PDB file of C-alpha atoms in Angstrom:
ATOM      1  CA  UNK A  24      90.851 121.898 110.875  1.00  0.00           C
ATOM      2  CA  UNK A  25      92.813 125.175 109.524  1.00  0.00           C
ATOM      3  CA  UNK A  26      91.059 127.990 107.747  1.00  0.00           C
ATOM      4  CA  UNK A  27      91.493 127.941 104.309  1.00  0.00           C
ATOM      5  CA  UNK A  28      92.276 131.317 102.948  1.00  0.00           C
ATOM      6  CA  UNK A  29      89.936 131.813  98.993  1.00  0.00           C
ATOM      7  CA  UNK A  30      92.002 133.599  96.129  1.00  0.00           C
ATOM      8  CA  UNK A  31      88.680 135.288  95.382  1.00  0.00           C
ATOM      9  CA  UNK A  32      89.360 138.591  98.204  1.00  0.00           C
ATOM     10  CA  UNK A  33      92.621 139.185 100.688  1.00  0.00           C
ATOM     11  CA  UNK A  34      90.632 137.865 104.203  1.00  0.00           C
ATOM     12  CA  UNK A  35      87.872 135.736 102.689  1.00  0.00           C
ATOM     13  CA  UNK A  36      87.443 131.917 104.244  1.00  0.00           C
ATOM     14  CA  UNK A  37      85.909 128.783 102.940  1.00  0.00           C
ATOM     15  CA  UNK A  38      84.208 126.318 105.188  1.00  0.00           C
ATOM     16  CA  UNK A  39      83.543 123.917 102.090  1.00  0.00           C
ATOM     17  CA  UNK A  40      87.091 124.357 100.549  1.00  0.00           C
ATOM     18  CA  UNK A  41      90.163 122.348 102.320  1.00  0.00           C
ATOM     19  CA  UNK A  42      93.605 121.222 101.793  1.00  0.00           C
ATOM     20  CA  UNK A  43      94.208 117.466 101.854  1.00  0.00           C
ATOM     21  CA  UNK A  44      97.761 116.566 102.788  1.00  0.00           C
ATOM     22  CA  UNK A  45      99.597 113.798 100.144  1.00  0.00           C
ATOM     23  CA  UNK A  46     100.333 110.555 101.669  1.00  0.00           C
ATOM     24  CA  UNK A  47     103.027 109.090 100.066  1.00  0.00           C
ATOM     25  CA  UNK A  48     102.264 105.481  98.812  1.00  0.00           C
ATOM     26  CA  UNK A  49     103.693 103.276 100.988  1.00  0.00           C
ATOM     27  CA  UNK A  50     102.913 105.439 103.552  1.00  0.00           C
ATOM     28  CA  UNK A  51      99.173 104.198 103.073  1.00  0.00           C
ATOM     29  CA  UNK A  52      97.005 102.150 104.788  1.00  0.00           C
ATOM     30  CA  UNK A  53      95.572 100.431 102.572  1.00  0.00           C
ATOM     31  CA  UNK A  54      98.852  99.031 100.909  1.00  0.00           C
ATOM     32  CA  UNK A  55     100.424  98.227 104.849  1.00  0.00           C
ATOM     33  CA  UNK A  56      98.979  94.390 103.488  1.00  0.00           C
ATOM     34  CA  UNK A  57     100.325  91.462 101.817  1.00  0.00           C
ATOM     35  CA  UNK A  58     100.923  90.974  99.090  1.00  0.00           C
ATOM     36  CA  UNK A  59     100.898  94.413  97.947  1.00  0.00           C
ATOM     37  CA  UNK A  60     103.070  95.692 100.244  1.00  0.00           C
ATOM     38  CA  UNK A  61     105.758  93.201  99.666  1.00  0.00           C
ATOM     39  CA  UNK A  62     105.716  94.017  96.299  1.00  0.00           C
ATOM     40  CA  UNK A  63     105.830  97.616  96.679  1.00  0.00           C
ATOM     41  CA  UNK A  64     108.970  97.115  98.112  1.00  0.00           C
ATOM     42  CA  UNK A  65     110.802  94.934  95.654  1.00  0.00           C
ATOM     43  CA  UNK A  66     109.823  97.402  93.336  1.00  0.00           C
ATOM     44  CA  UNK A  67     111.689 100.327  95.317  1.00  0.00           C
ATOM     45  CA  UNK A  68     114.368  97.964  95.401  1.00  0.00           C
ATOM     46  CA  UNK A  69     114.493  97.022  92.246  1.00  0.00           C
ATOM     47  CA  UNK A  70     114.268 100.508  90.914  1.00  0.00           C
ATOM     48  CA  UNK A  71     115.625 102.664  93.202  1.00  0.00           C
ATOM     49  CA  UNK A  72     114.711 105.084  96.019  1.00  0.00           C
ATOM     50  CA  UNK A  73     115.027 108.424  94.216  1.00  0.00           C
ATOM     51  CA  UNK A  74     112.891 106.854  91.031  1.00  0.00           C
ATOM     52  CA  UNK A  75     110.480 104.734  93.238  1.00  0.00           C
ATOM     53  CA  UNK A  76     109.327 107.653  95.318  1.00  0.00           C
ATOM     54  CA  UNK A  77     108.665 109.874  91.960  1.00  0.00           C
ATOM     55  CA  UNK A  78     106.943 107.385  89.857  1.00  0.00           C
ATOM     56  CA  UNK A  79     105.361 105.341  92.356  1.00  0.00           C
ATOM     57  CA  UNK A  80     105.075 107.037  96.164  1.00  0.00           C
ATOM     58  CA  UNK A  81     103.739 109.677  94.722  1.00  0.00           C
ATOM     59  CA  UNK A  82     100.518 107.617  92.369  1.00  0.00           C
ATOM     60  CA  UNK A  83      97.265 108.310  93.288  1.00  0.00           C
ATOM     61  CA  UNK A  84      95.785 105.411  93.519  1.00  0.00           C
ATOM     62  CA  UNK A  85      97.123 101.656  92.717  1.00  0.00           C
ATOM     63  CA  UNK A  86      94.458  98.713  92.286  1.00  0.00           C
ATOM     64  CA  UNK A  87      95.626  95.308  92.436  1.00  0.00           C
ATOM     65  CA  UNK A  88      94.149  91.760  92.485  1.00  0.00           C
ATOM     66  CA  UNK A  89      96.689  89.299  91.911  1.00  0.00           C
ATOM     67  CA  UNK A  90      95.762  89.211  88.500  1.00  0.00           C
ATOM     68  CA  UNK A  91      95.402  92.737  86.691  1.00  0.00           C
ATOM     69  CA  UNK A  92      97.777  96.031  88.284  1.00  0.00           C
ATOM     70  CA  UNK A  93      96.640  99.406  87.419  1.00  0.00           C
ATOM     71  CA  UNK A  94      98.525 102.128  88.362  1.00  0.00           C
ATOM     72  CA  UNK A  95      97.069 105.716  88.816  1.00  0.00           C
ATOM     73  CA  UNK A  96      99.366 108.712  88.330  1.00  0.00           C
ATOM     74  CA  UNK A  97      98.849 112.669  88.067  1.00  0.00           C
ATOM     75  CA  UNK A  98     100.615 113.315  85.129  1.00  0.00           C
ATOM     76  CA  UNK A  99     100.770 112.476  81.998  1.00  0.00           C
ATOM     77  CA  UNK A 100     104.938 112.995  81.851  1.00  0.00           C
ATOM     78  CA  UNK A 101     105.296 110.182  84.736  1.00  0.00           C
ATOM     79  CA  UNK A 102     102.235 107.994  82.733  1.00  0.00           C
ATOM     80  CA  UNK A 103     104.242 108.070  80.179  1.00  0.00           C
ATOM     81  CA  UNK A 104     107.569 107.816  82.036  1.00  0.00           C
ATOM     82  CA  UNK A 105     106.716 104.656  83.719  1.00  0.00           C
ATOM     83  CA  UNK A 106     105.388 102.891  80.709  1.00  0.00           C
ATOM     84  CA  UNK A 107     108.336 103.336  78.538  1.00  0.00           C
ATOM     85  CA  UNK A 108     111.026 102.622  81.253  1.00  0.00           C
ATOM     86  CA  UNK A 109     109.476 100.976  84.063  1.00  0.00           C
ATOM     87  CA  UNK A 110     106.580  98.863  82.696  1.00  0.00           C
ATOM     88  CA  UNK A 111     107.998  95.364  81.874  1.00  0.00           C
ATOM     89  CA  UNK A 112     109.662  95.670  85.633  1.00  0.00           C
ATOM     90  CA  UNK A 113     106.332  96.007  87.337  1.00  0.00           C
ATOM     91  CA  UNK A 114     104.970  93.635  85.820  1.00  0.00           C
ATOM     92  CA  UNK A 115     107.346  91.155  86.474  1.00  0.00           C
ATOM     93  CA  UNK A 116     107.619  92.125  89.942  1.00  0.00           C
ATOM     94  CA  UNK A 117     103.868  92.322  90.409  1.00  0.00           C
ATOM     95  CA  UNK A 118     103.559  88.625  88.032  1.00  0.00           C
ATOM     96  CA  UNK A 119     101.056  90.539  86.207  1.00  0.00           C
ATOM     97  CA  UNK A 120     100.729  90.267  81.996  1.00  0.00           C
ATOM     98  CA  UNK A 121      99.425  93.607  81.315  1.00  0.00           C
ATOM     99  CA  UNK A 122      99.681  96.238  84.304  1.00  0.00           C
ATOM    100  CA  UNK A 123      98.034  99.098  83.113  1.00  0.00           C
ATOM    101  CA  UNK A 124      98.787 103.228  83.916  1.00  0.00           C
ATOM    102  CA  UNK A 125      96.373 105.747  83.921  1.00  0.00           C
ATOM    103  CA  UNK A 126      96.740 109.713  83.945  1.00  0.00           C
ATOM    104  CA  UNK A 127      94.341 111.623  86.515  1.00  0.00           C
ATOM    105  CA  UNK A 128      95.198 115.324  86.203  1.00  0.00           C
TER     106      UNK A 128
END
């Protein structure tokens, strides 16, 4: 594991303080199954690559169970973003009623 340089001095290190890399959505493990993962990719199709891979490869987290979608994003911008352009597409792509979106900041 790299060093992580502190902003507290010029040369100071933290062993407890580390840099996680981003792993884009589909890029995931845990949404390489079906039927998320078949989904995932209508949805790219559906809306695009450029719009796909800013409002949904880059969510934190996504939970679905056939039933109920919630969709986990950094910012409140792309929260609000997805629900006034994108929502009634996910949800029909994802046969869900009510998908929700969350902001994590």
């Amino acid at each position: 594991m790299n060093e992580f340089e502190s902003g507290t001095t010029a040369r100071e290190t933290s062993d407890t303080v580390y840099e996680v890399v981003f792993t884009p959505v589909l890029e995931r493990p845990e949404y390489q199954r079906e039927p998320i993962h078949g989904k995932l990719l209508a949805l790219r199709e559906a809306m695009g690559e450029e719009d796909f891979n800013r409002y949904i490869n880059s969510l934190l987290r996504i939970t679905y169970n056939g039933r109920a979608l919630w969709l986990i994003t950094r910012s409140e911008r792309n929260r609000t973003l997805i629900e006034g352009k994108y929502l009634p597409l996910i949800a029909k792509i994802f046969d869900v009623a009510a998908p929700r979106v969350f902001s994590q900041p």
